[in-house]
């Protein structure tokens, strides 16, 4: 009797990145029939690193380097890679330490009192007053107040159907729909009214659940975000797998 070794057509790998403090993501599935070039294209959606400037390394569960994926035409299945290994994406065009040039706390700032600024005739405030624009337009202020009241009404209605730990889809104007899990519902210190904290399935967020030094929930960096309740729909929204991404 002949025996055959049957192996899966998919690899289950952890993904990490050299930028954005991404750390290790949830386990992802990749087809062994993918070329390295196609693999980089998929990883661009996950890590935000442009495929053209991406280098790939594979590490064992013991965090030892297994191989480099340098041949873009080679198939993923042609490398000695096993499930649960870590696929590390490196942005070779941006190897500087994150935040190295982002600290502006020591930068000298120009400051002016509100009274002095109000007397200037060449300022933005003087221009708005002259044109009766923005907050200096009574009709615009009434319209903005009505809009705010309507948004608050919609948010109050939406909040009744939003529960912590519910699966959800976030649909914001002019943005692609994003899926995740509700992790927080309530008031915040950074903005008035009720907000919904969402842990996204992909690194589409802006934080890790902490804003302004206050922790509202906990998740990986770049996976957390806060949105108005009216943009959140709770229901049966399973995570998008690789097949779903290909079809979008």
Coordinates of N, CA and C in Angstrom, one line a residue:
X1 N 0.9 -1.2 0.0 CA 0.0 0.0 0.0 C 0.9 1.2 0.0
X2 N 0.6 2.2 -0.9 CA 1.3 3.4 -0.9 C 0.7 4.5 0.0
X3 N 1.6 5.1 0.7 CA 1.2 6.2 1.6 C 1.7 7.5 1.1
X4 N 0.8 8.5 1.3 CA 1.1 9.9 0.9 C 1.1 10.8 2.1
X5 N 2.0 11.8 2.1 CA 2.0 12.8 3.1 C 1.1 13.9 2.7
X6 N 0.0 14.1 3.4 CA -0.9 15.2 3.0 C -0.6 16.4 3.8
X7 N -0.4 17.5 3.1 CA -0.1 18.8 3.8 C -1.1 19.8 3.4
X8 N -1.4 20.8 4.2 CA -2.3 21.8 3.9 C -1.8 22.7 2.8
X9 N -2.8 23.3 2.0 CA -2.4 24.3 1.0 C -2.2 25.7 1.6
X10 N -2.5 25.8 2.9 CA -2.4 27.1 3.5 C -1.4 27.1 4.7
X11 N -0.8 28.3 4.9 CA 0.1 28.4 6.1 C -0.5 29.4 7.0
X12 N -0.5 29.1 8.3 CA -1.0 30.0 9.4 C 0.2 30.7 10.0
X13 N 0.4 31.9 9.7 CA 1.5 32.7 10.2 C 1.1 33.9 11.0
X14 N 2.0 34.3 12.0 CA 1.8 35.5 12.7 C 2.5 36.6 11.8
X15 N 2.1 37.8 11.9 CA 2.6 38.9 11.1 C 3.1 40.0 12.0
X16 N 4.3 40.5 11.8 CA 4.8 41.7 12.5 C 5.4 42.6 11.5
X17 N 5.7 43.9 12.0 CA 6.1 44.9 11.2 C 7.2 45.8 11.8
X18 N 8.0 46.4 11.1 CA 9.1 47.2 11.6 C 8.7 48.6 11.9
X19 N 7.4 49.0 11.5 CA 7.0 50.3 11.8 C 5.6 50.3 12.5
X20 N 5.2 51.5 12.9 CA 3.8 51.7 13.4 C 3.6 51.0 14.7
X21 N 4.6 50.5 15.4 CA 4.5 49.7 16.6 C 3.4 48.6 16.5
X22 N 3.4 48.0 15.3 CA 2.3 47.0 15.0 C 2.4 45.8 15.9
X23 N 3.7 45.4 16.2 CA 3.8 44.2 17.0 C 3.4 43.0 16.3
X24 N 2.9 41.9 17.0 CA 2.5 40.7 16.3 C 1.0 40.7 16.2
X25 N 0.5 40.5 15.0 CA -0.9 40.5 14.7 C -1.5 39.2 15.1
X26 N -2.9 39.1 14.9 CA -3.5 37.8 15.0 C -3.0 36.9 13.9
X27 N -3.2 35.6 14.1 CA -2.8 34.6 13.1 C -3.5 34.9 11.8
X28 N -2.7 34.8 10.7 CA -3.3 35.0 9.3 C -3.0 33.8 8.5
X29 N -3.9 33.5 7.5 CA -3.7 32.4 6.6 C -3.3 32.9 5.3
X30 N -2.3 32.2 4.7 CA -1.8 32.5 3.4 C -1.6 31.3 2.5
X31 N -2.0 31.3 1.3 CA -1.9 30.2 0.4 C -0.4 30.0 0.0
X32 N 0.0 28.7 0.0 CA 1.3 28.4 -0.4 C 1.6 28.6 -1.9
X33 N 0.5 28.8 -2.6 CA 0.7 29.1 -4.1 C 1.0 30.5 -4.4
X34 N 0.9 31.4 -3.3 CA 1.2 32.8 -3.5 C 2.7 33.0 -3.9
X35 N 3.0 33.9 -4.8 CA 4.4 34.3 -5.0 C 4.7 35.3 -4.0
X36 N 6.0 35.5 -3.8 CA 6.4 36.5 -2.8 C 5.9 37.9 -3.1
X37 N 5.9 38.2 -4.4 CA 5.3 39.4 -4.9 C 3.9 39.6 -4.5
X38 N 3.1 38.6 -4.7 CA 1.7 38.7 -4.3 C 1.5 38.7 -2.8
X39 N 2.4 38.0 -2.1 CA 2.3 38.0 -0.6 C 2.6 39.5 -0.1
X40 N 3.5 40.2 -0.7 CA 3.8 41.5 -0.3 C 2.6 42.4 -0.5
X41 N 1.9 42.2 -1.6 CA 0.7 43.0 -1.9 C -0.3 42.8 -0.8
X42 N -0.5 41.6 -0.4 CA -1.5 41.3 0.7 C -1.0 42.0 2.0
X43 N 0.3 41.9 2.3 CA 0.8 42.4 3.5 C 0.8 43.9 3.6
X44 N 0.8 44.6 2.4 CA 0.7 46.0 2.3 C -0.6 46.5 3.0
X45 N -1.7 45.7 2.8 CA -3.0 46.0 3.3 C -3.0 45.9 4.9
X46 N -2.2 44.9 5.3 CA -2.2 44.6 6.8 C -1.2 45.6 7.5
X47 N 0.0 45.8 7.0 CA 1.0 46.6 7.7 C 1.1 48.0 7.3
X48 N 0.6 48.4 6.1 CA 0.7 49.7 5.6 C 2.1 50.0 5.0
X49 N 2.9 49.0 4.9 CA 4.2 49.2 4.2 C 4.1 49.0 2.7
X50 N 4.5 49.9 1.9 CA 4.4 49.7 0.4 C 5.1 48.5 0.0
X51 N 4.5 47.7 -0.9 CA 5.1 46.4 -1.4 C 6.4 46.7 -2.0
X52 N 6.6 47.8 -2.7 CA 7.8 48.1 -3.4 C 9.0 48.3 -2.5
X53 N 8.8 48.7 -1.3 CA 9.9 48.9 -0.3 C 9.9 47.9 0.8
X54 N 9.2 46.8 0.6 CA 9.1 45.8 1.7 C 10.1 44.7 1.6
X55 N 10.8 44.4 2.6 CA 11.6 43.2 2.8 C 10.9 42.2 3.7
X56 N 11.1 40.9 3.5 CA 10.4 39.9 4.3 C 11.4 39.0 5.0
X57 N 11.2 38.7 6.3 CA 11.9 37.7 7.0 C 11.0 36.8 7.7
X58 N 11.4 35.5 7.9 CA 10.6 34.5 8.6 C 11.4 34.1 9.8
X59 N 10.7 34.1 11.0 CA 11.3 33.6 12.2 C 10.6 32.4 12.8
X60 N 11.3 31.6 13.5 CA 10.7 30.4 14.1 C 10.0 30.8 15.4
X61 N 9.3 29.9 16.0 CA 8.6 30.2 17.3 C 9.6 30.5 18.4
X62 N 10.8 30.1 18.2 CA 11.9 30.5 19.2 C 12.5 31.8 18.8
X63 N 12.0 32.5 17.8 CA 12.4 33.9 17.4 C 13.8 33.8 16.7
X64 N 14.1 32.7 16.0 CA 15.3 32.6 15.3 C 15.0 32.8 13.8
X65 N 15.9 33.5 13.1 CA 15.7 33.7 11.7 C 15.7 32.4 10.9
X66 N 14.7 32.2 10.1 CA 14.6 31.0 9.3 C 15.0 31.2 7.9
X67 N 14.5 32.3 7.3 CA 14.9 32.6 5.9 C 14.5 34.0 5.6
X68 N 15.0 34.5 4.5 CA 14.6 35.8 3.9 C 13.8 35.5 2.6
X69 N 12.7 36.2 2.4 CA 12.0 36.0 1.1 C 12.4 37.0 0.1
X70 N 13.5 36.8 -0.5 CA 14.1 37.8 -1.4 C 13.6 37.6 -2.9
X71 N 13.3 36.4 -3.3 CA 13.0 36.1 -4.6 C 11.5 36.3 -4.8
X72 N 11.1 37.5 -5.5 CA 9.7 37.8 -5.6 C 8.9 36.9 -6.5
X73 N 9.6 36.1 -7.3 CA 8.9 35.2 -8.2 C 8.7 33.8 -7.6
X74 N 9.4 33.5 -6.4 CA 9.3 32.2 -5.8 C 7.9 32.1 -5.1
X75 N 7.5 30.8 -5.0 CA 6.2 30.5 -4.3 C 6.5 30.4 -2.8
X76 N 5.5 30.9 -2.0 CA 5.6 30.8 -0.6 C 5.8 29.4 -0.1
X77 N 5.2 28.4 -0.8 CA 5.4 27.0 -0.4 C 6.7 26.4 -0.7
X78 N 7.6 27.2 -1.4 CA 8.9 26.6 -1.8 C 9.9 26.9 -0.7
X79 N 9.5 27.6 0.3 CA 10.4 27.9 1.5 C 10.1 26.9 2.6
X80 N 11.1 26.7 3.5 CA 10.9 25.8 4.6 C 10.2 26.6 5.8
X81 N 8.9 26.8 5.6 CA 8.1 27.6 6.6 C 7.0 26.7 7.1
X82 N 6.8 26.7 8.4 CA 5.8 25.9 9.1 C 4.8 26.9 9.7
X83 N 3.6 26.3 10.1 CA 2.6 27.0 10.8 C 3.1 27.6 12.1
X84 N 2.6 28.8 12.4 CA 2.9 29.5 13.7 C 4.2 30.2 13.7
X85 N 4.9 30.2 12.5 CA 6.1 31.0 12.4 C 5.7 32.4 12.2
X86 N 6.7 33.4 12.4 CA 6.4 34.8 12.3 C 6.9 35.4 11.0
X87 N 6.0 36.1 10.3 CA 6.4 36.7 9.0 C 6.6 38.2 9.3
X88 N 7.8 38.7 9.2 CA 8.2 40.0 9.6 C 8.4 40.9 8.4
X89 N 7.6 42.0 8.3 CA 7.7 42.9 7.1 C 8.6 44.1 7.6
X90 N 9.6 44.5 6.7 CA 10.5 45.6 7.0 C 10.3 46.6 5.9
X91 N 10.1 47.9 6.4 CA 10.1 49.0 5.4 C 11.5 49.6 5.3
X92 N 12.2 49.2 4.2 CA 13.6 49.6 4.0 C 13.8 51.0 3.7
X93 N 12.7 51.7 3.3 CA 12.7 53.2 3.0 C 12.4 54.0 4.3
X94 N 12.1 53.3 5.4 CA 11.7 54.1 6.6 C 12.2 53.3 7.8
X95 N 13.5 53.1 7.9 CA 14.1 52.3 9.0 C 14.3 53.2 10.2
X96 N 14.1 54.5 10.2 CA 14.3 55.3 11.4 C 13.4 54.9 12.5
X97 N 13.8 55.1 13.7 CA 13.0 54.8 14.8 C 11.7 55.6 14.8
X98 N 10.6 54.9 15.0 CA 9.3 55.6 15.1 C 9.3 56.7 16.2
X99 N 9.0 57.9 15.8 CA 8.9 59.0 16.7 C 10.2 59.8 16.9
X100 N 11.3 59.4 16.2 CA 12.5 60.0 16.4 C 12.5 61.5 16.1
X101 N 11.7 61.9 15.1 CA 11.6 63.3 14.7 C 10.2 63.8 15.0
X102 N 9.4 63.1 15.7 CA 8.0 63.5 15.9 C 7.8 64.3 17.3
X103 N 8.8 64.3 18.1 CA 8.6 65.0 19.4 C 8.8 66.5 19.2
X104 N 7.7 67.2 19.3 CA 7.8 68.7 19.1 C 7.7 69.4 20.5
X105 N 7.8 68.7 21.6 CA 7.6 69.3 22.9 C 8.7 70.4 23.2
X106 N 9.9 70.3 22.6 CA 10.9 71.2 22.8 C 11.0 72.3 21.8
X107 N 10.1 72.3 20.8 CA 10.1 73.3 19.8 C 9.5 74.6 20.3
X108 N 10.2 75.7 20.1 CA 9.7 77.0 20.5 C 8.5 77.4 19.7
X109 N 7.4 77.8 20.4 CA 6.2 78.1 19.7 C 5.9 79.6 19.8
X110 N 5.3 80.2 18.8 CA 4.9 81.6 18.8 C 3.5 81.7 19.5
X111 N 3.3 82.5 20.5 CA 2.1 82.6 21.2 C 1.7 84.1 21.2
X112 N 0.3 84.3 21.2 CA -0.2 85.7 21.2 C -1.5 85.6 22.0
X113 N -1.8 86.7 22.8 CA -3.0 86.7 23.6 C -4.2 86.9 22.8
X114 N -5.3 86.4 23.3 CA -6.6 86.5 22.5 C -7.0 87.9 22.3
X115 N -6.7 88.8 23.2 CA -7.1 90.2 23.1 C -6.3 90.9 22.0
X116 N -5.0 90.6 21.9 CA -4.1 91.2 20.9 C -4.5 90.7 19.5
X117 N -4.8 89.4 19.5 CA -5.1 88.7 18.2 C -6.5 89.3 17.7
X118 N -7.4 89.6 18.6 CA -8.7 90.1 18.2 C -8.6 91.5 17.6
X119 N -7.6 92.3 17.9 CA -7.4 93.6 17.4 C -6.7 93.6 16.0
X120 N -6.1 92.5 15.6 CA -5.4 92.5 14.4 C -6.4 92.6 13.2
X121 N -6.0 93.3 12.1 CA -6.9 93.4 11.0 C -6.5 92.5 9.8
X122 N -5.3 91.8 9.9 CA -4.9 90.9 8.9 C -4.9 89.5 9.3
X123 N -5.8 89.1 10.2 CA -5.8 87.8 10.7 C -7.0 87.0 10.1
X124 N -7.0 85.7 10.3 CA -8.1 84.9 9.8 C -9.4 85.3 10.5
X125 N -9.3 85.6 11.8 CA -10.5 86.0 12.6 C -11.1 87.3 12.0
X126 N -10.2 88.2 11.6 CA -10.7 89.5 11.0 C -11.4 89.2 9.7
X127 N -10.8 88.3 8.9 CA -11.4 88.0 7.6 C -12.7 87.3 7.8
X128 N -12.9 86.4 8.7 CA -14.2 85.7 8.9 C -15.2 86.7 9.4
X129 N -14.8 87.6 10.3 CA -15.8 88.7 10.7 C -16.3 89.5 9.6
X130 N -15.3 89.9 8.7 CA -15.7 90.8 7.6 C -16.6 90.1 6.6
X131 N -16.4 88.8 6.4 CA -17.2 88.0 5.4 C -18.4 87.4 6.1
X132 N -18.5 87.6 7.4 CA -19.6 87.0 8.2 C -19.7 85.5 7.9
X133 N -18.5 84.8 8.0 CA -18.4 83.4 7.8 C -18.2 82.6 9.1
X134 N -18.4 81.3 9.0 CA -18.2 80.4 10.1 C -19.0 80.8 11.3
X135 N -18.4 80.9 12.5 CA -19.1 81.3 13.7 C -19.6 82.7 13.7
X136 N -19.2 83.5 12.8 CA -19.6 84.9 12.7 C -20.8 85.1 11.8
X137 N -21.4 84.0 11.3 CA -22.6 84.0 10.4 C -23.7 83.4 11.2
X138 N -24.7 84.3 11.7 CA -25.8 83.8 12.5 C -26.6 82.7 11.8
X139 N -26.9 82.8 10.5 CA -27.6 81.7 9.9 C -26.9 80.4 9.8
X140 N -25.6 80.5 9.6 CA -24.8 79.3 9.6 C -24.7 78.7 11.0
X141 N -24.7 79.5 12.1 CA -24.7 79.0 13.4 C -26.0 78.2 13.7
X142 N -27.2 78.8 13.2 CA -28.4 78.1 13.4 C -28.5 76.7 12.7
X143 N -28.0 76.7 11.5 CA -27.9 75.5 10.7 C -27.0 74.5 11.4
X144 N -25.9 74.9 11.9 CA -24.9 74.0 12.6 C -25.6 73.4 13.8
X145 N -26.3 74.3 14.6 CA -26.9 73.8 15.8 C -28.0 72.7 15.5
X146 N -28.8 73.0 14.4 CA -29.8 72.0 14.0 C -29.2 70.7 13.6
X147 N -28.0 70.8 12.9 CA -27.3 69.6 12.4 C -26.8 68.8 13.6
X148 N -26.3 69.5 14.6 CA -25.7 68.9 15.8 C -26.8 68.2 16.6
X149 N -28.0 68.8 16.7 CA -29.1 68.2 17.4 C -29.6 67.0 16.7
X150 N -29.6 67.0 15.4 CA -30.0 65.8 14.6 C -29.0 64.7 14.8
X151 N -27.8 65.0 14.8 CA -26.7 64.0 15.0 C -26.8 63.4 16.4
X152 N -27.1 64.2 17.3 CA -27.2 63.7 18.7 C -28.4 62.8 18.8
X153 N -29.5 63.1 18.1 CA -30.7 62.3 18.1 C -30.4 60.9 17.5
X154 N -29.7 60.9 16.4 CA -29.4 59.7 15.7 C -28.4 58.8 16.6
X155 N -27.5 59.5 17.2 CA -26.6 58.8 18.1 C -27.3 58.2 19.3
X156 N -28.2 58.9 19.9 CA -29.0 58.3 21.0 C -29.8 57.1 20.6
X157 N -30.3 57.1 19.4 CA -31.1 56.0 18.9 C -30.1 54.8 18.6
X158 N -29.0 55.1 18.0 CA -28.0 54.0 17.7 C -27.4 53.3 18.9
X159 N -27.3 54.1 20.0 CA -26.6 53.6 21.2 C -27.4 52.5 21.9
X160 N -28.7 52.5 21.7 CA -29.5 51.4 22.3 C -29.2 50.1 21.8
X161 N -28.7 50.0 20.5 CA -28.4 48.7 19.9 C -26.9 48.3 20.0
X162 N -26.1 49.0 20.7 CA -24.7 48.8 20.7 C -24.3 48.3 22.1
X163 N -23.7 47.1 22.1 CA -23.3 46.5 23.4 C -21.8 46.1 23.3
X164 N -21.1 46.3 24.4 CA -19.7 45.9 24.5 C -19.5 44.4 24.1
X165 N -18.5 44.1 23.4 CA -18.1 42.8 22.9 C -18.9 42.3 21.7
X166 N -19.8 43.2 21.2 CA -20.6 42.8 20.0 C -19.7 43.0 18.7
X167 N -19.9 42.1 17.8 CA -19.3 42.3 16.5 C -19.9 43.5 15.8
X168 N -19.2 44.2 15.0 CA -19.7 45.4 14.4 C -19.1 45.7 13.0
X169 N -19.7 46.6 12.3 CA -19.2 47.1 11.1 C -19.3 48.7 11.2
X170 N -18.2 49.4 10.9 CA -18.2 50.8 11.0 C -18.2 51.4 9.6
X171 N -19.2 52.2 9.3 CA -19.4 52.8 8.0 C -19.4 54.3 8.2
X172 N -18.3 54.9 7.9 CA -18.1 56.4 8.0 C -18.2 57.0 6.6
X173 N -18.7 58.2 6.5 CA -18.8 58.9 5.2 C -17.4 58.9 4.5
X174 N -17.4 58.6 3.2 CA -16.2 58.7 2.4 C -15.1 57.7 2.8
X175 N -15.5 56.7 3.5 CA -14.5 55.7 4.0 C -15.0 54.3 3.7
X176 N -14.1 53.3 3.5 CA -14.4 52.0 3.3 C -15.0 51.4 4.6
X177 N -15.9 50.4 4.5 CA -16.4 49.8 5.7 C -15.3 49.0 6.4
X178 N -15.3 49.1 7.8 CA -14.3 48.4 8.6 C -15.0 47.5 9.6
X179 N -14.5 46.3 9.8 CA -15.1 45.4 10.8 C -14.3 45.3 12.1
X180 N -15.0 45.0 13.2 CA -14.2 44.9 14.4 C -15.2 44.5 15.5
X181 N -14.8 44.8 16.8 CA -15.5 44.4 18.0 C -15.7 45.6 18.9
X182 N -16.9 45.8 19.3 CA -17.1 47.0 20.3 C -16.4 46.7 21.6
X183 N -15.6 47.6 22.0 CA -14.9 47.4 23.3 C -15.3 48.5 24.4
X184 N -15.9 49.6 23.9 CA -16.2 50.6 24.9 C -17.4 51.4 24.4
X185 N -18.4 51.8 25.3 CA -19.5 52.6 24.9 C -19.7 53.6 26.1
X186 N -19.6 54.9 25.8 CA -19.7 55.8 26.9 C -19.1 57.2 26.6
X187 N -19.1 58.0 27.7 CA -18.5 59.3 27.5 C -17.0 59.3 27.6
X188 N -16.3 60.3 27.0 CA -14.8 60.3 27.0 C -14.4 61.7 27.5
X189 N -13.1 61.8 27.9 CA -12.5 63.1 28.3 C -12.1 63.9 27.1
X190 N -11.9 63.3 25.9 CA -11.3 64.0 24.8 C -12.3 64.8 24.0
X191 N -13.6 64.3 24.0 CA -14.6 65.0 23.3 C -16.0 64.8 24.0
X192 N -16.9 65.7 23.8 CA -18.2 65.6 24.5 C -19.1 64.5 23.8
X193 N -20.1 64.2 24.5 CA -21.1 63.2 24.0 C -20.6 61.7 24.1
X194 N -21.4 60.8 23.7 CA -21.1 59.4 23.8 C -20.3 58.9 22.6
X195 N -19.3 58.1 22.8 CA -18.5 57.6 21.7 C -18.4 56.0 21.9
X196 N -18.1 55.4 20.8 CA -18.0 53.9 20.7 C -16.5 53.6 20.4
X197 N -15.9 52.8 21.3 CA -14.5 52.4 21.1 C -14.6 51.0 20.4
X198 N -13.8 51.0 19.3 CA -13.8 49.7 18.5 C -12.4 49.2 18.3
X199 N -12.3 47.9 18.5 CA -11.1 47.2 18.2 C -11.2 46.6 16.8
X200 N -10.5 47.2 15.8 CA -10.7 46.7 14.4 C -9.9 45.4 14.2
X201 N -10.4 44.7 13.1 CA -9.8 43.4 12.8 C -8.4 43.7 12.1
X202 N -8.3 44.8 11.5 CA -7.0 45.2 10.8 C -6.5 46.5 11.4
X203 N -5.3 46.9 11.1 CA -4.7 48.1 11.7 C -5.2 49.4 11.1
X204 N -6.5 49.6 11.2 CA -7.1 50.8 10.6 C -7.3 51.9 11.6
X205 N -7.0 51.7 12.9 CA -7.3 52.6 13.9 C -6.2 53.6 14.1
X206 N -6.3 54.4 15.2 CA -5.4 55.5 15.5 C -4.7 55.3 16.9
X207 N -5.1 54.3 17.6 CA -4.6 54.2 19.0 C -4.8 52.7 19.5
X208 N -4.5 52.5 20.7 CA -4.6 51.2 21.3 C -5.7 51.1 22.4
X209 N -6.6 52.1 22.3 CA -7.7 52.2 23.3 C -7.4 53.2 24.4
X210 N -6.2 53.8 24.3 CA -5.9 54.9 25.2 C -5.8 56.2 24.5
X211 N -6.4 57.3 25.0 CA -6.4 58.6 24.3 C -6.1 59.6 25.4
X212 N -5.2 60.5 25.2 CA -4.9 61.5 26.2 C -4.4 61.0 27.5
X213 N -3.8 59.8 27.5 CA -3.3 59.2 28.7 C -4.3 58.5 29.5
X214 N -5.6 58.4 29.0 CA -6.6 57.6 29.7 C -7.0 56.4 28.9
X215 N -7.0 55.2 29.6 CA -7.3 54.0 28.9 C -8.8 53.7 29.0
X216 N -9.4 53.5 27.8 CA -10.8 53.2 27.8 C -11.0 51.7 27.5
X217 N -10.1 51.1 26.8 CA -10.1 49.7 26.5 C -8.6 49.3 26.1
X218 N -8.4 48.1 25.9 CA -7.0 47.7 25.5 C -7.0 46.8 24.3
X219 N -6.1 47.2 23.3 CA -5.9 46.4 22.1 C -4.5 46.7 21.6
X220 N -4.1 46.1 20.5 CA -2.8 46.4 19.9 C -2.8 47.8 19.3
X221 N -1.6 48.4 19.2 CA -1.5 49.7 18.6 C -2.0 49.7 17.2
X222 N -2.7 50.8 16.8 CA -3.2 51.0 15.5 C -4.5 50.2 15.2
X223 N -5.0 49.5 16.2 CA -6.2 48.7 16.0 C -7.4 49.3 16.7
X224 N -7.2 50.3 17.5 CA -8.2 51.0 18.3 C -8.7 52.3 17.6
X225 N -10.0 52.6 17.8 CA -10.5 53.8 17.3 C -11.8 54.2 18.0
X226 N -12.2 55.4 18.0 CA -13.4 55.9 18.6 C -14.3 56.6 17.5
X227 N -15.5 56.2 17.4 CA -16.4 56.7 16.4 C -17.8 57.0 17.0
X228 N -18.6 57.9 16.3 CA -19.9 58.2 16.8 C -20.8 57.0 16.6
X229 N -21.7 56.8 17.5 CA -22.6 55.6 17.5 C -23.4 55.4 16.2
X230 N -23.7 56.5 15.5 CA -24.5 56.4 14.3 C -23.8 55.7 13.2
X231 N -22.4 55.6 13.3 CA -21.6 55.0 12.3 C -21.4 53.5 12.5
X232 N -21.9 53.0 13.7 CA -21.6 51.6 14.1 C -22.8 50.8 13.9
X233 N -22.7 49.6 13.2 CA -23.8 48.7 13.1 C -23.4 47.4 13.7
X234 N -24.1 46.9 14.7 CA -23.8 45.6 15.3 C -24.6 44.5 14.7
X235 N -24.0 43.3 14.6 CA -24.6 42.2 14.0 C -23.6 41.1 13.7
X236 N -24.0 40.2 12.8 CA -23.2 39.0 12.5 C -22.2 39.5 11.4
X237 N -21.0 40.0 11.9 CA -20.0 40.5 11.0 C -18.7 39.7 11.3
X238 N -18.5 38.6 10.6 CA -17.3 37.8 10.9 C -16.1 38.5 10.3
X239 N -14.9 38.2 10.8 CA -13.7 38.8 10.2 C -13.5 38.5 8.8
X240 N -13.0 39.4 8.0 CA -12.8 39.2 6.6 C -11.5 38.4 6.4
X241 N -11.6 37.3 5.7 CA -10.4 36.4 5.5 C -9.8 36.9 4.2
X242 N -8.7 36.2 3.8 CA -8.0 36.6 2.6 C -8.8 36.5 1.3
X243 N -9.8 35.6 1.3 CA -10.6 35.4 0.1 C -11.5 36.6 0.0
X244 N -12.0 37.1 1.1 CA -12.9 38.3 1.1 C -12.1 39.5 0.6
X245 N -10.9 39.7 1.0 CA -10.1 40.8 0.6 C -9.8 40.7 -0.9
X246 N -9.7 39.5 -1.5 CA -9.5 39.4 -2.9 C -10.7 39.8 -3.7
X247 N -11.9 39.6 -3.1 CA -13.1 39.9 -3.8 C -13.6 41.3 -3.7
X248 N -13.0 42.1 -2.8 CA -13.4 43.5 -2.5 C -13.0 44.4 -3.7

